[in-house]
């Protein structure tokens, strides 16, 4: 029995839910209360204000990670007070005054704009560890102050001041934990910490040497992601190459203070004997919920190698841009395009901002992705992703042949070195130009083309033959210039396809052309898409009586007109 409605039914989400985010927040809800003096020390207000004054920056962007965003208003107020105090008291040293005198012209320009203006970058375009130069340029900033942990990747456009924040650490407790892990006093170990705790490494090493650990070495921060330990140098050890920070550490154990990112565990797993982690739960700014297990690193590497095998049979590879700030990212994209083209595959460059499974699922024709980003953001979690997402280092392995693909356990997630990697030719022949490939195809009657003579490609996961793993080489074989026979010489005439009305059957394996260029993506849409639009389920062979077309209502809402009778309804 129906009931009378006194109000329209609710057919949409209530308006109260608009401002509610169902995604669980990574920020800790219970933050310890900190006094102004403690925050002044944690965020290094005095050093930051002095650097802004010394460089005469008038517009400064402050980039905070999500875990520190709650303190952003306080930091802005503290910096404004410190800048005003420095300007009034004239607390610059003689050296700073001399440097300021050399930039009188730029200082005069800044004075026209008034006092310094600070802008909070609340949402990063990509990863929080990278400097968000794009958002800073929207504010027309002269520099960026980056707070919290950072990947220290070189930037391209704006100067950066890193404030890692100064965190308290019980060095005696760290020394006790080290002694519990390594009972042998002759153990060779490298002491490393997250950048937020790096200043305590020297003190911890001093305590360990007092206890009798003579082969313990300390690390120092350096802006070099390509070093043996990313962004770290070991002054007490000599590098193997002059001018670089590469060391032979296979006999050393790593003792890491604070929770490291997963990419660091994978990177160092093949460079040191073992990894031990000392967690720092006292820090209120960590966003990692669980402590990673270093013993699970080999299993993670095996899963990464499985992704490499999946990408080895991919025909279309998407170059996923995950940074617009890391230096040399454009040259890396060009190098990846050349490597993919040399392997006979097709590449598409795509920028989607922050990565998630929904965005990548829109590109059904892409068989796999390679990420262009920093050495931390290059490692993408595969949970919920439909296609494999690998790093440039893993792509170089995937493009090699099965005979030459040997993985020694080494891993790297950044773009450093991607331009120098050479992918060996998958075939037995030397690289040829287009004219040489055409002549090879059109040679002796009954001969086998270069693409057909190459060894078959099998999916090592399923054991099935993959016939389209190198679509661009098939495109060269089935191009119009090749399919129409020899081209006419000078003085001769021939009927071009445009002048012919003869129907030509599409050859099996032929790839669709877009403006004369082979496009596996267009071929995917032509042959594999299941939905053709409205009415795609209509079958002309079926004898169905069509519905009689009737004239409906017309007019305005206050009085529709039905048919020719002009009656209002």
XYZ file of C-alpha atoms in Angstrom:
569
model
C 0.000 0.000 0.000
C 1.473 3.289 -1.055
C 1.756 6.209 1.293
C 1.299 9.859 0.526
C 4.531 11.837 0.166
C 4.652 15.168 1.901
C 8.181 15.959 0.652
C 10.255 14.948 -2.341
C 12.377 11.805 -1.792
C 16.068 12.122 -1.137
C 17.768 10.902 -4.320
C 21.239 12.348 -3.787
C 23.973 12.484 -1.189
C 23.135 14.858 1.684
C 24.885 18.196 1.517
C 26.506 17.552 4.894
C 28.751 14.916 3.264
C 30.304 17.334 0.789
C 33.018 18.457 3.189
C 33.744 14.961 4.531
C 36.645 13.015 3.056
C 36.227 9.226 3.368
C 39.983 8.712 2.912
C 41.664 8.118 6.277
C 44.034 10.886 7.188
C 47.735 10.131 7.567
C 48.163 12.939 10.102
C 48.350 11.859 13.695
C 45.255 12.986 15.542
C 46.964 13.166 18.947
C 49.747 15.712 18.609
C 51.733 16.579 21.711
C 51.498 20.151 22.868
C 54.660 22.115 22.200
C 55.534 25.526 23.553
C 56.423 28.470 21.372
C 60.060 28.240 22.376
C 60.190 24.575 21.352
C 58.507 25.263 18.004
C 60.893 28.169 17.463
C 63.761 25.703 17.712
C 62.096 22.888 15.776
C 61.342 25.030 12.715
C 64.624 26.985 12.905
C 62.875 30.347 12.721
C 66.009 32.410 13.334
C 68.056 30.715 10.596
C 65.200 30.884 8.089
C 64.553 34.597 8.709
C 68.257 35.395 8.454
C 68.488 33.595 5.097
C 65.450 35.474 3.749
C 66.971 38.780 4.810
C 70.391 37.910 3.394
C 69.010 36.914 0.003
C 66.572 39.888 -0.122
C 63.623 37.691 -1.078
C 60.315 39.536 -1.104
C 57.922 36.638 -1.848
C 58.657 33.307 -0.182
C 56.641 30.079 -0.427
C 56.544 27.794 2.613
C 55.999 24.153 1.687
C 54.716 21.884 4.478
C 53.925 18.172 4.427
C 50.505 17.115 5.628
C 51.815 16.121 9.051
C 53.215 19.625 9.685
C 50.420 21.626 8.133
C 48.796 22.237 11.513
C 51.821 24.316 12.569
C 51.921 26.369 9.342
C 50.004 29.441 10.680
C 52.249 29.592 13.744
C 55.377 29.375 11.567
C 54.172 32.254 9.385
C 53.482 34.459 12.405
C 56.851 33.598 13.962
C 58.721 34.337 10.721
C 56.926 37.660 10.291
C 57.838 38.676 13.843
C 61.450 37.599 13.372
C 61.736 39.443 10.046
C 60.283 42.607 11.570
C 62.659 42.363 14.533
C 65.680 41.854 12.294
C 64.729 44.838 10.167
C 64.188 47.136 13.138
C 67.289 46.227 15.102
C 69.559 45.864 12.090
C 71.020 42.618 13.417
C 72.849 41.694 10.226
C 76.524 40.944 10.677
C 79.297 42.741 8.839
C 79.633 39.909 6.343
C 75.914 39.947 5.609
C 75.999 43.711 5.189
C 78.814 43.439 2.665
C 76.916 40.840 0.657
C 73.762 42.950 0.806
C 75.650 45.940 -0.569
C 76.543 43.943 -3.675
C 72.840 43.430 -4.404
C 71.656 47.010 -3.881
C 69.709 47.055 -7.109
C 67.741 43.885 -6.308
C 67.130 45.113 -2.763
C 65.675 48.345 -4.111
C 63.261 46.355 -6.258
C 62.140 44.346 -3.244
C 61.584 47.469 -1.175
C 59.117 48.719 -3.764
C 56.941 45.726 -2.976
C 57.049 46.421 0.742
C 57.914 43.847 3.384
C 58.364 40.137 2.710
C 55.256 38.135 1.964
C 54.960 34.495 2.963
C 52.708 31.961 1.216
C 51.714 28.539 2.549
C 51.728 25.693 0.008
C 49.085 23.467 1.570
C 48.786 20.845 -1.167
C 51.735 19.575 -3.166
C 51.355 18.813 -6.867
C 53.191 15.498 -6.570
C 55.217 14.056 -3.667
C 55.785 15.946 -0.420
C 59.479 15.051 -0.480
C 60.013 17.064 -3.683
C 60.061 20.840 -3.923
C 56.795 22.032 -5.473
C 58.128 24.657 -7.853
C 54.877 24.711 -9.839
C 52.762 25.828 -6.867
C 55.478 28.304 -5.838
C 55.482 29.874 -9.291
C 51.718 30.366 -9.042
C 52.455 32.655 -6.097
C 55.297 34.304 -8.059
C 57.675 33.306 -5.269
C 61.367 34.144 -5.296
C 62.305 31.043 -3.266
C 60.863 28.013 -1.490
C 61.329 27.009 2.150
C 60.841 23.237 2.295
C 59.969 21.797 5.720
C 60.275 18.203 6.885
C 61.996 15.255 5.265
C 63.092 15.685 1.655
C 64.549 13.605 -1.175
C 67.055 16.430 -1.901
C 66.674 16.013 -5.650
C 68.188 18.931 -7.582
C 65.701 21.563 -8.694
C 65.655 23.509 -11.946
C 64.100 26.940 -11.413
C 63.882 28.312 -7.855
C 66.368 28.453 -4.956
C 65.434 26.230 -2.030
C 66.123 26.379 1.698
C 65.652 23.030 3.434
C 64.446 23.050 7.034
C 64.504 19.434 8.144
C 63.205 20.491 11.601
C 65.207 19.701 14.703
C 63.838 16.685 16.554
C 64.852 15.452 19.993
C 66.497 12.045 20.276
C 67.723 9.963 23.216
C 71.212 9.103 21.974
C 71.896 6.778 24.915
C 68.813 4.703 24.058
C 69.966 4.509 20.437
C 73.400 3.281 21.567
C 71.758 0.646 23.748
C 69.650 -0.546 20.813
C 72.761 -0.769 18.631
C 74.591 -2.806 21.265
C 71.597 -5.140 21.471
C 71.641 -5.704 17.696
C 75.418 -6.048 17.339
C 77.140 -7.770 20.235
C 80.486 -8.085 18.473
C 82.622 -4.981 19.105
C 84.477 -5.588 15.798
C 81.304 -5.122 13.732
C 81.655 -2.744 10.795
C 78.589 -0.522 10.750
C 77.383 2.684 9.124
C 75.213 4.936 11.265
C 72.591 6.784 9.260
C 69.437 8.674 10.170
C 66.557 10.363 8.489
C 67.300 13.982 7.630
C 65.139 15.061 10.574
C 67.485 13.206 12.979
C 70.752 13.391 11.038
C 72.290 15.932 13.419
C 72.379 13.265 16.180
C 74.461 10.750 14.197
C 77.817 12.143 15.344
C 76.761 11.980 19.000
C 75.573 8.384 18.654
C 78.854 7.359 16.997
C 80.790 9.027 19.831
C 78.903 7.018 22.452
C 79.492 3.781 20.526
C 83.216 4.411 20.238
C 83.377 4.941 24.002
C 81.751 1.524 24.415
C 84.436 -0.107 22.276
C 82.929 -0.110 18.763
C 85.931 1.061 16.750
C 84.646 0.286 13.234
C 81.547 2.478 13.397
C 81.420 5.280 10.819
C 79.093 8.265 10.664
C 77.349 9.765 7.636
C 76.821 13.387 6.676
C 74.133 14.960 4.523
C 75.028 15.839 0.940
C 72.791 16.733 -1.999
C 73.623 13.746 -4.182
C 70.854 11.149 -4.702
C 73.157 9.045 -6.905
C 75.661 8.329 -4.099
C 76.039 4.819 -2.688
C 73.825 5.838 0.245
C 71.437 8.383 -1.296
C 72.212 11.928 -0.121
C 74.887 10.754 2.318
C 78.666 10.872 2.379
C 81.092 9.052 4.687
C 84.059 11.330 5.407
C 86.066 8.612 7.151
C 85.975 6.341 4.087
C 87.580 7.120 0.756
C 85.340 7.033 -2.343
C 86.154 4.623 -5.153
C 85.826 7.372 -7.787
C 87.311 10.847 -7.325
C 84.739 13.597 -7.012
C 81.894 11.176 -6.237
C 80.320 9.672 -3.132
C 80.523 5.988 -4.013
C 81.917 3.539 -1.483
C 82.442 -0.195 -1.143
C 80.144 -1.084 1.746
C 79.445 -4.786 1.211
C 81.185 -5.604 4.510
C 79.303 -2.938 6.477
C 75.950 -3.176 8.242
C 73.559 -0.214 8.179
C 71.931 1.045 11.360
C 69.190 3.489 10.393
C 67.636 5.871 12.912
C 63.925 6.559 12.239
C 61.685 4.777 9.732
C 63.178 4.835 6.220
C 61.122 4.911 3.018
C 60.646 1.626 1.196
C 62.655 2.863 -1.779
C 65.713 3.305 0.473
C 65.418 -0.268 1.748
C 65.298 -1.643 -1.791
C 68.217 0.553 -2.874
C 70.526 -0.403 -0.018
C 69.616 -4.091 0.119
C 72.323 -4.967 -2.430
C 74.878 -2.386 -1.308
C 75.339 -3.321 2.369
C 75.519 -6.542 4.343
C 72.303 -5.954 6.331
C 69.912 -3.234 7.474
C 68.677 -2.549 10.999
C 66.102 0.089 11.937
C 65.717 2.040 15.157
C 62.160 3.494 15.188
C 61.502 6.955 16.598
C 57.886 6.967 17.821
C 58.485 10.211 19.720
C 58.321 12.233 16.503
C 54.839 13.677 15.935
C 55.536 14.336 12.263
C 55.883 10.833 10.871
C 53.308 9.670 8.298
C 54.387 6.005 8.119
C 51.920 3.878 10.059
C 53.886 0.627 10.334
C 57.561 -0.167 10.699
C 58.971 -1.874 7.577
C 60.702 -5.201 8.003
C 64.175 -5.243 6.395
C 64.058 -9.042 6.198
C 61.115 -8.743 3.781
C 63.213 -6.783 1.287
C 64.162 -9.859 -0.830
C 60.475 -10.742 -1.271
C 59.738 -7.158 -2.317
C 62.530 -7.343 -4.883
C 61.064 -10.575 -6.249
C 57.717 -8.862 -6.690
C 59.463 -6.014 -8.502
C 61.130 -8.527 -10.819
C 57.711 -10.048 -11.548
C 56.586 -6.598 -12.708
C 59.630 -6.459 -14.983
C 58.587 -9.747 -16.611
C 55.061 -8.421 -17.126
C 56.384 -5.291 -18.795
C 58.755 -7.280 -21.022
C 55.832 -8.412 -23.200
C 54.056 -5.020 -23.221
C 53.507 -3.423 -26.614
C 52.414 0.041 -25.448
C 54.286 1.680 -22.561
C 53.144 4.876 -20.886
C 55.729 7.345 -19.611
C 54.158 8.643 -16.412
C 55.498 12.052 -15.393
C 55.477 12.211 -11.596
C 57.503 15.409 -11.198
C 57.866 18.788 -12.855
C 60.597 20.062 -10.545
C 63.424 17.525 -10.590
C 66.276 18.707 -12.762
C 66.797 16.942 -16.112
C 63.387 15.272 -16.088
C 62.757 16.413 -19.683
C 65.967 14.829 -20.961
C 65.035 11.648 -19.083
C 61.686 11.518 -20.892
C 63.467 11.867 -24.242
C 65.900 9.084 -23.313
C 63.044 6.768 -22.308
C 61.250 7.438 -25.598
C 64.373 6.490 -27.525
C 64.864 3.297 -25.516
C 61.246 2.226 -26.002
C 61.338 3.014 -29.738
C 64.599 1.072 -30.147
C 62.853 -1.969 -28.671
C 60.066 -1.740 -31.281
C 57.426 -0.592 -28.805
C 55.170 2.458 -28.682
C 55.304 5.054 -25.915
C 52.856 7.731 -24.792
C 53.786 10.499 -22.353
C 51.041 11.236 -19.811
C 50.786 13.701 -16.914
C 47.999 13.028 -14.398
C 49.253 14.772 -11.249
C 49.089 12.694 -8.091
C 48.818 9.039 -9.022
C 45.901 6.783 -8.161
C 44.314 3.694 -9.658
C 41.270 5.529 -11.064
C 43.369 7.890 -13.181
C 45.544 5.156 -14.668
C 42.538 2.921 -15.395
C 41.304 5.471 -17.938
C 44.112 4.415 -20.297
C 43.097 0.850 -21.105
C 45.407 0.628 -24.124
C 48.549 1.109 -21.970
C 50.122 -2.251 -21.084
C 52.544 -0.843 -18.489
C 53.926 2.366 -17.033
C 57.347 3.798 -16.276
C 57.513 6.587 -13.688
C 59.670 9.680 -14.113
C 60.181 11.055 -10.624
C 62.583 11.359 -7.740
C 64.279 8.342 -6.224
C 61.572 8.067 -3.556
C 58.403 8.740 -5.559
C 59.563 6.468 -8.388
C 58.442 3.482 -6.316
C 54.659 3.296 -6.704
C 52.539 0.964 -4.572
C 50.845 -1.596 -6.829
C 47.755 -2.007 -4.641
C 44.673 -1.458 -6.800
C 46.635 -0.813 -10.002
C 45.555 -2.730 -13.087
C 48.847 -2.477 -14.997
C 52.470 -2.679 -13.741
C 54.223 0.564 -12.815
C 58.036 0.369 -12.863
C 61.058 2.653 -12.569
C 63.442 3.621 -15.409
C 65.973 1.137 -14.044
C 63.415 -1.668 -14.206
C 62.335 -0.579 -17.689
C 65.907 -1.003 -18.954
C 65.805 -4.583 -17.679
C 62.404 -5.256 -19.226
C 63.529 -4.083 -22.666
C 66.417 -6.533 -22.744
C 66.139 -9.969 -24.294
C 65.547 -13.040 -22.159
C 69.140 -14.178 -22.696
C 70.747 -10.913 -21.591
C 68.314 -9.995 -18.797
C 70.226 -10.683 -15.587
C 69.198 -9.050 -12.332
C 71.863 -9.110 -9.666
C 69.534 -7.742 -6.983
C 70.508 -4.125 -7.595
C 67.622 -1.655 -7.653
C 67.176 2.070 -8.176
C 64.034 4.195 -8.264
C 65.209 7.576 -9.565
C 65.909 9.029 -12.980
C 69.638 9.426 -12.335
C 71.571 7.471 -14.944
C 68.551 6.813 -17.191
C 70.117 8.809 -20.034
C 73.271 6.668 -20.031
C 71.558 3.276 -20.028
C 71.830 1.461 -23.348
C 69.212 -1.140 -24.152
C 70.735 -3.967 -26.216
C 69.130 -4.825 -29.527
C 66.524 -7.533 -29.072
C 67.175 -8.997 -32.503
C 70.236 -10.562 -33.973
C 70.626 -7.889 -36.631
C 72.239 -4.502 -36.389
C 69.958 -1.440 -36.237
C 68.836 -0.396 -39.693
C 67.304 2.684 -41.131
C 63.840 2.771 -42.720
C 65.174 2.349 -46.257
C 67.281 -0.643 -45.267
C 64.343 -2.256 -43.491
C 62.160 -1.830 -46.561
C 64.803 -3.362 -48.805
C 65.137 -6.284 -46.404
C 61.404 -6.853 -46.566
C 61.235 -6.528 -50.324
C 64.316 -8.587 -51.084
C 64.397 -12.044 -52.555
C 61.020 -13.638 -53.124
C 60.128 -15.980 -50.309
C 62.585 -14.418 -47.901
C 61.698 -13.845 -44.234
C 61.444 -10.288 -42.975
C 63.598 -9.070 -40.112
C 60.680 -8.951 -37.690
C 59.588 -12.498 -38.515
C 63.128 -13.807 -38.127
C 63.360 -12.539 -34.553
C 62.826 -15.073 -31.758
C 59.245 -15.396 -30.486
C 58.208 -13.684 -27.293
C 56.505 -15.713 -24.582
C 54.841 -14.506 -21.433
C 56.862 -16.211 -18.715
C 53.929 -15.983 -16.315
C 51.373 -17.778 -18.506
C 53.574 -19.493 -21.096
C 51.524 -18.053 -23.981
C 52.949 -16.633 -27.179
C 52.778 -12.822 -27.444
C 52.527 -11.837 -31.103
C 52.312 -8.047 -30.748
C 55.074 -7.271 -28.248
C 56.913 -5.124 -30.846
C 54.113 -3.352 -32.763
C 56.301 -0.627 -34.258
C 58.410 -3.176 -36.140
C 55.238 -4.732 -37.511
C 54.129 -1.255 -38.532
C 57.299 -0.782 -40.583
C 56.704 -4.063 -42.377
C 53.049 -3.268 -43.136
C 53.484 0.404 -43.969
C 51.916 1.692 -47.209
C 55.341 2.126 -48.787
C 56.062 -1.556 -48.208
C 52.624 -2.997 -48.986
C 52.293 -1.244 -52.383
C 55.423 -2.783 -53.820
C 58.472 -0.996 -55.216
C 58.132 2.748 -55.578
C 58.325 4.160 -59.132
C 61.629 5.532 -60.258
C 62.136 8.962 -61.790
C 60.239 9.295 -65.023
C 57.862 6.384 -64.409
C 54.277 6.531 -63.275
C 52.297 4.420 -60.899
C 48.778 4.395 -59.563
C 48.724 5.634 -55.985
C 46.266 4.333 -53.421
C 44.473 7.698 -53.483
C 43.676 7.283 -57.185
C 42.512 3.676 -56.862
C 38.983 2.586 -55.971
C 39.876 -1.056 -55.434
C 39.053 -2.494 -52.030
C 42.111 -3.767 -50.174
C 41.790 -6.256 -47.347
C 43.521 -5.189 -44.165
C 46.499 -7.434 -43.523
C 46.601 -9.330 -40.253
C 48.837 -7.466 -37.820
C 48.555 -4.137 -39.616
C 48.562 -1.194 -37.235
C 46.267 1.796 -37.653
C 47.861 4.998 -38.920
C 47.169 8.493 -37.631
C 48.478 11.193 -39.972
C 50.764 8.638 -41.553
C 52.248 7.524 -38.212
C 51.626 4.085 -36.760
C 49.439 4.295 -33.652
C 48.947 1.135 -31.568
C 46.646 3.172 -29.344
C 44.304 3.862 -32.264
C 44.530 0.205 -33.248
C 43.425 -0.751 -29.737
C 40.386 1.501 -29.968
C 39.560 0.156 -33.438
C 39.812 -3.533 -32.652
C 39.344 -4.030 -28.916
C 36.902 -1.482 -27.589
C 33.590 -3.096 -26.733
C 31.317 -0.053 -26.570
C 30.656 1.803 -29.812
C 28.180 4.335 -28.470
C 24.389 4.466 -28.254
C 22.708 1.892 -30.466
C 25.761 -0.344 -30.628
C 23.604 -3.326 -29.567
C 21.452 -3.073 -32.730
C 21.824 -6.072 -35.035
C 20.706 -5.375 -38.632
C 20.188 -9.117 -39.260
C 17.452 -9.442 -36.706
C 13.884 -8.868 -37.899
C 12.532 -6.559 -35.297
C 9.615 -4.216 -35.619
C 10.730 -0.702 -34.929
C 8.792 1.444 -32.512
C 6.378 3.912 -34.059
C 7.664 7.450 -33.731
C 5.184 9.667 -31.939
C 5.227 13.393 -31.503
C 5.769 14.372 -27.901
C 5.103 17.466 -25.877
C 6.521 20.860 -26.687
C 6.443 24.300 -25.229
C 7.423 25.737 -21.864
C 7.140 24.169 -18.430
C 4.087 26.149 -17.371
C 2.040 24.801 -20.245
C 3.201 22.044 -22.578
C 1.487 21.517 -25.940
C 0.717 17.910 -26.959
C 0.693 17.051 -30.666
C -1.290 18.956 -33.228
C -4.346 19.432 -31.015
C -2.571 22.248 -29.158
C -4.005 21.052 -25.850
C -2.125 22.101 -22.803
C -1.043 19.606 -20.167
